[in-house]
mmCIF file of N, CA and C in Angstrom:
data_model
loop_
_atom_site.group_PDB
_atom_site.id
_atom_site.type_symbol
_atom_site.label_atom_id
_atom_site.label_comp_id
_atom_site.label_asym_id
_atom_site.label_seq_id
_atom_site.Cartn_x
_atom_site.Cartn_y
_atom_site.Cartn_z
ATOM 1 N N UNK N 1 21.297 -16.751 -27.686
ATOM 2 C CA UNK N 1 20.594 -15.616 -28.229
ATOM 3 C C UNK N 1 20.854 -15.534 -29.721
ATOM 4 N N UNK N 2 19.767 -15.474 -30.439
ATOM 5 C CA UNK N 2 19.561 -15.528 -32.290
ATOM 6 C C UNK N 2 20.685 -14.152 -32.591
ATOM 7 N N UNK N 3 20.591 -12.787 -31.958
ATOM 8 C CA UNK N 3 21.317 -11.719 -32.955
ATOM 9 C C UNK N 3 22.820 -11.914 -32.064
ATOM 10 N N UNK N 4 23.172 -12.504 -31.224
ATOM 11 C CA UNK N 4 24.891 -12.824 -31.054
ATOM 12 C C UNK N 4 25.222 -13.912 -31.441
ATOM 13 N N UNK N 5 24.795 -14.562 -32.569
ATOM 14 C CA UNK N 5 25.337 -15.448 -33.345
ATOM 15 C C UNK N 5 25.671 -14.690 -34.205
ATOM 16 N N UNK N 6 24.654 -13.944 -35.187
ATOM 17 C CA UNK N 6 25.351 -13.129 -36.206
ATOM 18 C C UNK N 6 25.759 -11.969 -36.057
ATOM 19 N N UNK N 7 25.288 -10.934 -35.150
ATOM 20 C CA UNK N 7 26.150 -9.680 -34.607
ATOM 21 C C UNK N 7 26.415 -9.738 -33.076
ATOM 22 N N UNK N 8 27.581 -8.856 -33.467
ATOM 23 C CA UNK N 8 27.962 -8.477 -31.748
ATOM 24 C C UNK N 8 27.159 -7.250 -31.562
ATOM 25 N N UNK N 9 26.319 -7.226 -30.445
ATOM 26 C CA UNK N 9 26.055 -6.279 -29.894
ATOM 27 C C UNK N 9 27.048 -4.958 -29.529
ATOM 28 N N UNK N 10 26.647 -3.476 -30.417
ATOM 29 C CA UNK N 10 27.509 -2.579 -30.321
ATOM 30 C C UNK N 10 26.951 -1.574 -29.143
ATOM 31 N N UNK N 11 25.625 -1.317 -29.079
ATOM 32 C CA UNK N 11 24.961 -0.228 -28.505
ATOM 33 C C UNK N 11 23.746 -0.490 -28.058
ATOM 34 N N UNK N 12 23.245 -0.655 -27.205
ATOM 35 C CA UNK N 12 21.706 -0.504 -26.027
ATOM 36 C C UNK N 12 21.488 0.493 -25.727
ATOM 37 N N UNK N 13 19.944 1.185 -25.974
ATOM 38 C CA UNK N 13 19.303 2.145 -25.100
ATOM 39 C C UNK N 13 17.969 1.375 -24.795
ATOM 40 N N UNK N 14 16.849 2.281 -24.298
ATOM 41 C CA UNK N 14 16.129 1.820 -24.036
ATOM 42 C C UNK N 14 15.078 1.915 -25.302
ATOM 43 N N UNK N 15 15.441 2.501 -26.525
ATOM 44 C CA UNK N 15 14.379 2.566 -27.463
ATOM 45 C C UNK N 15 15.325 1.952 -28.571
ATOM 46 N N UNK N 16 16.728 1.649 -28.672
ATOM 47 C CA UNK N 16 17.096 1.327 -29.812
ATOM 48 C C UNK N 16 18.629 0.214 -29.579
ATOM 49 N N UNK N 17 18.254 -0.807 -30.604
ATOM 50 C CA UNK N 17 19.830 -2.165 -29.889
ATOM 51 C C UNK N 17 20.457 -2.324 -31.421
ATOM 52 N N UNK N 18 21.680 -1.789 -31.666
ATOM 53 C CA UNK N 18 22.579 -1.585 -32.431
ATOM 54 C C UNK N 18 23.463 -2.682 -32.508
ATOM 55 N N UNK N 19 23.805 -2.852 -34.108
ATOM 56 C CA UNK N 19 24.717 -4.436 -33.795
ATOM 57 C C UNK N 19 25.226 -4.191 -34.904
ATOM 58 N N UNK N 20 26.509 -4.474 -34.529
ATOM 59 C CA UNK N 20 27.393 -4.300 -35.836
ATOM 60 C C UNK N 20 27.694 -5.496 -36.292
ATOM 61 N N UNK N 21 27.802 -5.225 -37.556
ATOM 62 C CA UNK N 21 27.970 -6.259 -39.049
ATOM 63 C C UNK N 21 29.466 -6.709 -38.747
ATOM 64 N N UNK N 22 29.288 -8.055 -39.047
ATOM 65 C CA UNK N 22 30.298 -9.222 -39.489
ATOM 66 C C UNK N 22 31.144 -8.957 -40.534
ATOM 67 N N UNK N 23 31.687 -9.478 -40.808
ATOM 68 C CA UNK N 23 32.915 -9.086 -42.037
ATOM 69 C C UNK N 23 32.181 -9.052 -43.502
ATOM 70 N N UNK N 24 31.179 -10.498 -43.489
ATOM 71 C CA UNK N 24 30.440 -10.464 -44.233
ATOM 72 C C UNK N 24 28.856 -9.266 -44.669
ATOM 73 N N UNK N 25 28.755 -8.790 -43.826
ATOM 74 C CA UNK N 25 28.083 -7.789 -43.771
ATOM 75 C C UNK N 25 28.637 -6.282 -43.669
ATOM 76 N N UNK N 26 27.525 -5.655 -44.409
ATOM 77 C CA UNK N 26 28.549 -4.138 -45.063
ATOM 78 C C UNK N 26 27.947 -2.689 -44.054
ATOM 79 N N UNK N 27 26.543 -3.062 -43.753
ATOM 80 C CA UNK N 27 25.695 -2.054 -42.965
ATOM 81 C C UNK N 27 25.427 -2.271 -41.398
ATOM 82 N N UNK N 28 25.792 -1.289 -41.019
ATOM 83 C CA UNK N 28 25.524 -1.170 -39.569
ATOM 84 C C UNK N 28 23.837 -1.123 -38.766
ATOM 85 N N UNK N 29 23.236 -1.881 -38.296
ATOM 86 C CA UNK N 29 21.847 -2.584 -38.337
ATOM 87 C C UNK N 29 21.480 -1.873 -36.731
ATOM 88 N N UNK N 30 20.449 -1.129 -36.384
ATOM 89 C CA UNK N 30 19.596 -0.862 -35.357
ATOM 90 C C UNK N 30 18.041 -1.165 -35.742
ATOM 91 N N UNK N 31 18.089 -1.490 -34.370
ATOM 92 C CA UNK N 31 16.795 -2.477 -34.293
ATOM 93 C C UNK N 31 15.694 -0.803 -33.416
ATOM 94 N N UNK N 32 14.653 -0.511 -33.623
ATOM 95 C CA UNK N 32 13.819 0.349 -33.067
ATOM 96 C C UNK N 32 13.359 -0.593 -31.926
ATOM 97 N N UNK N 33 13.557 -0.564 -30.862
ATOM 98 C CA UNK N 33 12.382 -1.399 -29.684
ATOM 99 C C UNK N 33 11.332 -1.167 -29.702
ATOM 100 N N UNK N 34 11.369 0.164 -29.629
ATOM 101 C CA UNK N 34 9.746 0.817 -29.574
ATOM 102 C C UNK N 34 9.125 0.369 -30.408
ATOM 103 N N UNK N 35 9.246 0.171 -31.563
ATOM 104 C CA UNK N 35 8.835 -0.352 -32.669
ATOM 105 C C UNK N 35 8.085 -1.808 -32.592
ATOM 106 N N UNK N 36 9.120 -2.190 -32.678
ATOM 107 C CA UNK N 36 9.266 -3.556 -31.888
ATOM 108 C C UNK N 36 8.067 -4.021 -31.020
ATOM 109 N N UNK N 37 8.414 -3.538 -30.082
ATOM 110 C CA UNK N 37 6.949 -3.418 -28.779
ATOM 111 C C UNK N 37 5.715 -3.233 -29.186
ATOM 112 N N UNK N 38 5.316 -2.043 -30.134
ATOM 113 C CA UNK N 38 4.295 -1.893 -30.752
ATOM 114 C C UNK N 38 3.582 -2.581 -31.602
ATOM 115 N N UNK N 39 4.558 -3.360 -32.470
ATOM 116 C CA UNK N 39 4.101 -4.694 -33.617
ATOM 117 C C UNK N 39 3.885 -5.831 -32.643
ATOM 118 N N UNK N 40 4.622 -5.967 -31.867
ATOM 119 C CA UNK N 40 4.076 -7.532 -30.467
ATOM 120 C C UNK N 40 2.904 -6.874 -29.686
ATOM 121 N N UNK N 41 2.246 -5.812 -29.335
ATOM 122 C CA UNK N 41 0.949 -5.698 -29.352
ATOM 123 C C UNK N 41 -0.183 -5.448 -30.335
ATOM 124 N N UNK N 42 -0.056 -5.538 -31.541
ATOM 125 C CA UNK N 42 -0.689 -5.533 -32.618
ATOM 126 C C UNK N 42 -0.987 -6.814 -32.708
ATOM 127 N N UNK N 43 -0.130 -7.443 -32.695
ATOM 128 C CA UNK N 43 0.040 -9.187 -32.837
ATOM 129 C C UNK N 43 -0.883 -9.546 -31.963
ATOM 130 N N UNK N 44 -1.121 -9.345 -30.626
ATOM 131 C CA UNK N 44 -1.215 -10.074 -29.123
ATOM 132 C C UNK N 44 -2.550 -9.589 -29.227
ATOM 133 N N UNK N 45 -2.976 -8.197 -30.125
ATOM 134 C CA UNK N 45 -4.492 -8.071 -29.738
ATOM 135 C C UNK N 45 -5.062 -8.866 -30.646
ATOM 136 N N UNK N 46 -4.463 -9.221 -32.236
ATOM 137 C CA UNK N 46 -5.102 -10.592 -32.544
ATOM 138 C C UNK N 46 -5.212 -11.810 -32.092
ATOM 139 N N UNK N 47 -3.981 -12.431 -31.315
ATOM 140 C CA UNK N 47 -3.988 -13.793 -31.249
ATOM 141 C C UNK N 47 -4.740 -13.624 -29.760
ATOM 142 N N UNK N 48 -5.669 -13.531 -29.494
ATOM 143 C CA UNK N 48 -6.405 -13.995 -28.834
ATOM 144 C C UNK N 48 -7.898 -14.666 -28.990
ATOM 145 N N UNK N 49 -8.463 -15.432 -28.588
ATOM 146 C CA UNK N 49 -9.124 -16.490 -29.245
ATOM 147 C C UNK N 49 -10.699 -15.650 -29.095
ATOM 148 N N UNK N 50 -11.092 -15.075 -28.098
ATOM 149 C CA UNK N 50 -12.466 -13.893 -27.621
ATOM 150 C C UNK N 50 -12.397 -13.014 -28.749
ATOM 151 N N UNK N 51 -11.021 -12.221 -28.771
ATOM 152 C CA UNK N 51 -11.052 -11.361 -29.752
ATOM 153 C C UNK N 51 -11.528 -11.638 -31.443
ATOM 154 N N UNK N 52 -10.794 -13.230 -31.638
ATOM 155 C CA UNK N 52 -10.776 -13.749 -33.047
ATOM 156 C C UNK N 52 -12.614 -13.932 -32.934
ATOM 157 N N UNK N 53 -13.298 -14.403 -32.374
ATOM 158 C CA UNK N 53 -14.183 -14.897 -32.428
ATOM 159 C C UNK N 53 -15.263 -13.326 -32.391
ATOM 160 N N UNK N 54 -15.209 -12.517 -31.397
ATOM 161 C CA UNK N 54 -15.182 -10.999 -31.643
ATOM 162 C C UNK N 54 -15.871 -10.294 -33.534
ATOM 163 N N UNK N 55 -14.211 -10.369 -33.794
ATOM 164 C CA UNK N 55 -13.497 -10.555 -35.312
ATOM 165 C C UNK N 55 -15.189 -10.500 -36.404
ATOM 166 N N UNK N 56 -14.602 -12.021 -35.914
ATOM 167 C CA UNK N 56 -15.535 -13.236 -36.738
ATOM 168 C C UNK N 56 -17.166 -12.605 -36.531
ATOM 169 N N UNK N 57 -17.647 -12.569 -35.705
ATOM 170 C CA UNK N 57 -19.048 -12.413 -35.322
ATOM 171 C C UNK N 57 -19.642 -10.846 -36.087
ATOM 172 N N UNK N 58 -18.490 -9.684 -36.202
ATOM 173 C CA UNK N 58 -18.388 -8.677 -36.006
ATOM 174 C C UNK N 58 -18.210 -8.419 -38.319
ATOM 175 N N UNK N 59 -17.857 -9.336 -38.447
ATOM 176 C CA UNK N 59 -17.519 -10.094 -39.684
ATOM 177 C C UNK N 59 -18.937 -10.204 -40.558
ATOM 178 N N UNK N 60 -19.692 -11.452 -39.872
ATOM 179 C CA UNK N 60 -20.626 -12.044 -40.410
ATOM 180 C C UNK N 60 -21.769 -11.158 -40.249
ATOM 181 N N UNK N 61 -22.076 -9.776 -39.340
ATOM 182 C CA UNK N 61 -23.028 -8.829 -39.213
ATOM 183 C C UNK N 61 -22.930 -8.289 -39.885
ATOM 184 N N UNK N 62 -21.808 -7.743 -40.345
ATOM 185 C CA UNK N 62 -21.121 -6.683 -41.228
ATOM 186 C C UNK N 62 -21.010 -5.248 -40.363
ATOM 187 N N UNK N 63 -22.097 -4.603 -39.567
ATOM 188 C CA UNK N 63 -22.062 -4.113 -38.555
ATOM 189 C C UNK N 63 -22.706 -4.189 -37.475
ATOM 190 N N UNK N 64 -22.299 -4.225 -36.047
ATOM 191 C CA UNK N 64 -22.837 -4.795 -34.881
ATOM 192 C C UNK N 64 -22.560 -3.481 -34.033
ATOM 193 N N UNK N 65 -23.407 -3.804 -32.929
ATOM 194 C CA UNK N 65 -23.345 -2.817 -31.848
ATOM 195 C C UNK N 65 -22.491 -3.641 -30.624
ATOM 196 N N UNK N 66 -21.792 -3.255 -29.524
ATOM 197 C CA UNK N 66 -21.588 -4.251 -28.450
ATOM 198 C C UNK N 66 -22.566 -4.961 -27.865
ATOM 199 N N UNK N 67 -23.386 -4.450 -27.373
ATOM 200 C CA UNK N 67 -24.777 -4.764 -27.163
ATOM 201 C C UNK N 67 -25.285 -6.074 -27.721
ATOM 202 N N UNK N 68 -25.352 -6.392 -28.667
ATOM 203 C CA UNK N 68 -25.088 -7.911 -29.618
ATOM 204 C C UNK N 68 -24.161 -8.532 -29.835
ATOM 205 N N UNK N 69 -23.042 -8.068 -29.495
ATOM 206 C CA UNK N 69 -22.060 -8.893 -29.108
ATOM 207 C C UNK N 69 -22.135 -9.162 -27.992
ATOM 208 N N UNK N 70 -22.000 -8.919 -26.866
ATOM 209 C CA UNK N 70 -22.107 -9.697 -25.876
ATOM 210 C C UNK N 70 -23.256 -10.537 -25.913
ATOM 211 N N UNK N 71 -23.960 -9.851 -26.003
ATOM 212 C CA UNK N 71 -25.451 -11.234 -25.835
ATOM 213 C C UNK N 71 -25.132 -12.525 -26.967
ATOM 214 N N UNK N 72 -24.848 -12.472 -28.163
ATOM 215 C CA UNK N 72 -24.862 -13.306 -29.050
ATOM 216 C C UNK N 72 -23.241 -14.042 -28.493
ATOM 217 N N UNK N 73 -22.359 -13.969 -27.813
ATOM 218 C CA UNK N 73 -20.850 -14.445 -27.446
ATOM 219 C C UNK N 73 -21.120 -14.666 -25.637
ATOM 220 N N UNK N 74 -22.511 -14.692 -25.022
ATOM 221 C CA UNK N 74 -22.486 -14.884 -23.648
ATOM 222 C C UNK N 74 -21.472 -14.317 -22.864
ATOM 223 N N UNK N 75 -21.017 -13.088 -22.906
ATOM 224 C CA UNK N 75 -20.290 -12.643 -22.163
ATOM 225 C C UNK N 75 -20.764 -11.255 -21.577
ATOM 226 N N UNK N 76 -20.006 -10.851 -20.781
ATOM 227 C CA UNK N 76 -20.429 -9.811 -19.754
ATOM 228 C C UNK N 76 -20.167 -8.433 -20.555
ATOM 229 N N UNK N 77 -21.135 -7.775 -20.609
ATOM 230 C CA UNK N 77 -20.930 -6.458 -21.187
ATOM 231 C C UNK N 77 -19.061 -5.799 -21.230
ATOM 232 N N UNK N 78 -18.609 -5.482 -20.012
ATOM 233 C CA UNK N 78 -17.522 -4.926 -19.413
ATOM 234 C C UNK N 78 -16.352 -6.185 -20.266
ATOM 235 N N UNK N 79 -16.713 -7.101 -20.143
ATOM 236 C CA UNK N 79 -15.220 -7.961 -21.304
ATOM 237 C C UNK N 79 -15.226 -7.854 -22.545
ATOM 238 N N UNK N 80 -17.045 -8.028 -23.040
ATOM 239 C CA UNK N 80 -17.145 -7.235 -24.512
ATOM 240 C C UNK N 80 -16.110 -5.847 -24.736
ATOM 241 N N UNK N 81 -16.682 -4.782 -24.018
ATOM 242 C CA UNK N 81 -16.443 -3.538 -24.234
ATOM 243 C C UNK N 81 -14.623 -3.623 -23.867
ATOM 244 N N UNK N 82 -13.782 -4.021 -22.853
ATOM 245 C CA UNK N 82 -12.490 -3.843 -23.080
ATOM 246 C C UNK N 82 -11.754 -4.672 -23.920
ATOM 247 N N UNK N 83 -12.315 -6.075 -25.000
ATOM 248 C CA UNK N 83 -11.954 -6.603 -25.499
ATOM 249 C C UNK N 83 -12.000 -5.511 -27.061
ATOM 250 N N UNK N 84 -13.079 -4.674 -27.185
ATOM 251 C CA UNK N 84 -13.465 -4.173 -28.664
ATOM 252 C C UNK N 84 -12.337 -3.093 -27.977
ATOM 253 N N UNK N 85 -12.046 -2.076 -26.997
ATOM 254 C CA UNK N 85 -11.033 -1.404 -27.008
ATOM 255 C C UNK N 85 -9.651 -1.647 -27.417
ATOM 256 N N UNK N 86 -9.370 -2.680 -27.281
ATOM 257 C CA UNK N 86 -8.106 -3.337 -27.466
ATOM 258 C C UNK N 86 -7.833 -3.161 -29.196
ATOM 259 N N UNK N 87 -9.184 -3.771 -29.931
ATOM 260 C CA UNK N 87 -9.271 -4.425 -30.737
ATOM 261 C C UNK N 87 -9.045 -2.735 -31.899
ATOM 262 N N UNK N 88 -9.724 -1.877 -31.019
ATOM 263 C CA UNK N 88 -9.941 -0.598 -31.852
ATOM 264 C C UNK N 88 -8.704 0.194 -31.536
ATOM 265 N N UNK N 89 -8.065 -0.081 -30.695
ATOM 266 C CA UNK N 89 -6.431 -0.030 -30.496
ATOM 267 C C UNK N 89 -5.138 -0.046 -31.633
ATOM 268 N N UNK N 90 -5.518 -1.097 -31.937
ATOM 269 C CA UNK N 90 -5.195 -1.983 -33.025
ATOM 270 C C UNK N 90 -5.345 -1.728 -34.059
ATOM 271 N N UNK N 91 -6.155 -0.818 -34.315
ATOM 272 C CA UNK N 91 -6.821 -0.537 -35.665
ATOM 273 C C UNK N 91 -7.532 -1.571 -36.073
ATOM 274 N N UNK N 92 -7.914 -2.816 -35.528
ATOM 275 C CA UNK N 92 -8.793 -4.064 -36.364
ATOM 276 C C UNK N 92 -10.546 -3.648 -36.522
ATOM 277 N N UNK N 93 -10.797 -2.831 -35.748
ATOM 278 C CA UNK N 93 -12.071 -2.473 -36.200
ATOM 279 C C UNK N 93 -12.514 -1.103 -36.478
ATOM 280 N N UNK N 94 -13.501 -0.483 -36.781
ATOM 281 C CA UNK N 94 -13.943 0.967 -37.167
ATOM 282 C C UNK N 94 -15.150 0.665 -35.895
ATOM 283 N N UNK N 95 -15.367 2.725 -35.766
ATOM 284 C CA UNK N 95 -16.252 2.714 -35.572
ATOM 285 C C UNK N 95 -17.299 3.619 -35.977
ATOM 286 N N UNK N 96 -18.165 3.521 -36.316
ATOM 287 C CA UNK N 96 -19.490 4.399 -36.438
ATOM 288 C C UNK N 96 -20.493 4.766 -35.336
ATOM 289 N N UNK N 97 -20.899 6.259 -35.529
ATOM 290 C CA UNK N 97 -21.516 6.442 -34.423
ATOM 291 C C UNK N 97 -23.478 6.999 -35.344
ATOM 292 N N UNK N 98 -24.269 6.160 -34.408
ATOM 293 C CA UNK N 98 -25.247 7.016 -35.091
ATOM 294 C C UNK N 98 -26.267 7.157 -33.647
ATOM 295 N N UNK N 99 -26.337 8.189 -33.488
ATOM 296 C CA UNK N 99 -27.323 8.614 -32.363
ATOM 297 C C UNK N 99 -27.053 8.060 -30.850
ATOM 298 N N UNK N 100 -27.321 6.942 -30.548
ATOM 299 C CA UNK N 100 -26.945 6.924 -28.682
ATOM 300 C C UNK N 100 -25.848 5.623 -29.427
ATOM 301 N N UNK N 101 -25.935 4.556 -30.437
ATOM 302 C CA UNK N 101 -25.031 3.576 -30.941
ATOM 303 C C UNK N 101 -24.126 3.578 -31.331
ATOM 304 N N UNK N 102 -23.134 2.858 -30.946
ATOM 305 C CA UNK N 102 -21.946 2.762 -31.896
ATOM 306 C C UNK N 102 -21.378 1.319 -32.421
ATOM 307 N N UNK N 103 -21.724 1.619 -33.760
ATOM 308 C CA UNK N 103 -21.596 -0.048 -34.667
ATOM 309 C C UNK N 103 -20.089 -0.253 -34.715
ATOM 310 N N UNK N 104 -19.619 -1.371 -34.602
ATOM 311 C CA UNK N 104 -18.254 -1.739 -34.822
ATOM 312 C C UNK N 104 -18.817 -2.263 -36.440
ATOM 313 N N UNK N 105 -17.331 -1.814 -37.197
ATOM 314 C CA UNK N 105 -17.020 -3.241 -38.206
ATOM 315 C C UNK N 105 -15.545 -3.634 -38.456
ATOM 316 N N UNK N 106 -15.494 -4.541 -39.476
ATOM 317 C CA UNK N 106 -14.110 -4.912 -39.638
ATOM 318 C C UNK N 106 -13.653 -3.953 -40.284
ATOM 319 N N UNK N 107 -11.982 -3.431 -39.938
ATOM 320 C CA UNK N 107 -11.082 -3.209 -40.521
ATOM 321 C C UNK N 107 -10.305 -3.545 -41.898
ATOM 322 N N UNK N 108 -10.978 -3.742 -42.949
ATOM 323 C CA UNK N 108 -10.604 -5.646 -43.668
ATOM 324 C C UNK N 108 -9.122 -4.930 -44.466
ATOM 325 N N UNK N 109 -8.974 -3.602 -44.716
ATOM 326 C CA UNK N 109 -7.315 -2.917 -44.299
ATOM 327 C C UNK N 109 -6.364 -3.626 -43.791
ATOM 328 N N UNK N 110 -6.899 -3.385 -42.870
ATOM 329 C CA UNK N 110 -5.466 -3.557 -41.527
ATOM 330 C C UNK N 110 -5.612 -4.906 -41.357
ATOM 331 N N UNK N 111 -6.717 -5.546 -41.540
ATOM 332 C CA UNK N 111 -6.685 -7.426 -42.131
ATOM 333 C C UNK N 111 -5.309 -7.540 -43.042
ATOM 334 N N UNK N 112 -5.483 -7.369 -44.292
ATOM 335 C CA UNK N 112 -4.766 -7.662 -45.179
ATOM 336 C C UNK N 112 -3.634 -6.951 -44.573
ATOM 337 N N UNK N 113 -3.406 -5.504 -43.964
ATOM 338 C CA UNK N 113 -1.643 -5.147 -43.854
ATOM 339 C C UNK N 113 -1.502 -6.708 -42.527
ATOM 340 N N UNK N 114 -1.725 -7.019 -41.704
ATOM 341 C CA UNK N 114 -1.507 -7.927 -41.292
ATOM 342 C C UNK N 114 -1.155 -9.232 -41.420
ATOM 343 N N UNK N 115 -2.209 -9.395 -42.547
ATOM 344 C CA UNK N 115 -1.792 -10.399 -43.378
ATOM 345 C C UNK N 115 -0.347 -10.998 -43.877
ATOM 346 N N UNK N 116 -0.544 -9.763 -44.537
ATOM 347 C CA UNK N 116 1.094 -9.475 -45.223
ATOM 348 C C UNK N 116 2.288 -9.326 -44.367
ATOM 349 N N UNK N 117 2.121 -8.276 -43.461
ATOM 350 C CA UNK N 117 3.264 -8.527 -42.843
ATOM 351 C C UNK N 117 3.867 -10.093 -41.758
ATOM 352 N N UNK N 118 2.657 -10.752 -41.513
ATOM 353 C CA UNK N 118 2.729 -12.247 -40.721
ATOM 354 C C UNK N 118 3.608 -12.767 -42.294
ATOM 355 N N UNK N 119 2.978 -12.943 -43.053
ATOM 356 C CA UNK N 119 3.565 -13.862 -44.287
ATOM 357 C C UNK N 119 4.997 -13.263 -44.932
ATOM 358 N N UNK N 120 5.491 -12.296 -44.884
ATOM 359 C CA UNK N 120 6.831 -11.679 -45.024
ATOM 360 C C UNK N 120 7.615 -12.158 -43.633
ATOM 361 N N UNK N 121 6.843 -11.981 -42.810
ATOM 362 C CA UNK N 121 8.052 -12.493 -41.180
ATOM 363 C C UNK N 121 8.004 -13.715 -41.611
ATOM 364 N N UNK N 122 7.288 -14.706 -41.685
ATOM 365 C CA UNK N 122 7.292 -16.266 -42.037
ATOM 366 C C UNK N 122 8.178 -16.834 -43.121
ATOM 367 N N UNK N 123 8.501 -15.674 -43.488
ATOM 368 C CA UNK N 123 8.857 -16.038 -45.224
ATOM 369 C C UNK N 123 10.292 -16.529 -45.286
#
């Protein structure tokens, strides 16, 4: 396990894992789970390949209805529609409502905070 190489585990709950600092280290470090949990589904509603492509399609319209997404991505209304829930979950898309429609578009925001935060974890 990566954090009992450098800390010993001091404290577990179910929302927060506490590890105390090495000799070399001066601050006492808790990790939020919840937190945690929440950024690995942020993640998980991007890395999926329907969704990216979703994304993409949803991208190049600039604004789309589901309705054209599914037809233009051959898929079944009902995977469209819980795939864009996910996605609007996430914050990756907006929505607009005008009369019986509702246009998705990109988020291009929460693109870039994403961005950034993948390339700071990588870093």
């Amino acid at each position: 396990m990566l954090f009992k190489k450098i800390y010993s585990i001091r404290t577990m709950s179910n929302y927060q894992i506490s590890f105390a600092p090495k000799k070399e280290e001066s601050s006492h470090i808790t990790v939020d789970t919840l937190s945690v949990k929440k950024a690995a589904l942020i993640l998980r509603a991007f890395n999926h390949k329907l969704r990216q492509q979703i994304l993409k399609l949803i991208d190049t319209h600039d604004k789309i209805t589901v309705t054209e997404i599914y037809v233009k991505l051959r898929i079944e209304q009902s995977v469209a529609s819980q795939h864009l829930a996910i996605l609007r979950k996430a914050e990756f898309v907006n929505t607009e409502r005008d009369g019986k429609f509702i246009y998705y578009t990109v988020n291009t925001g929460r693109m870039t905070e994403l961005n950034q935060f993948v390339s700071e974890l990588l870093a």
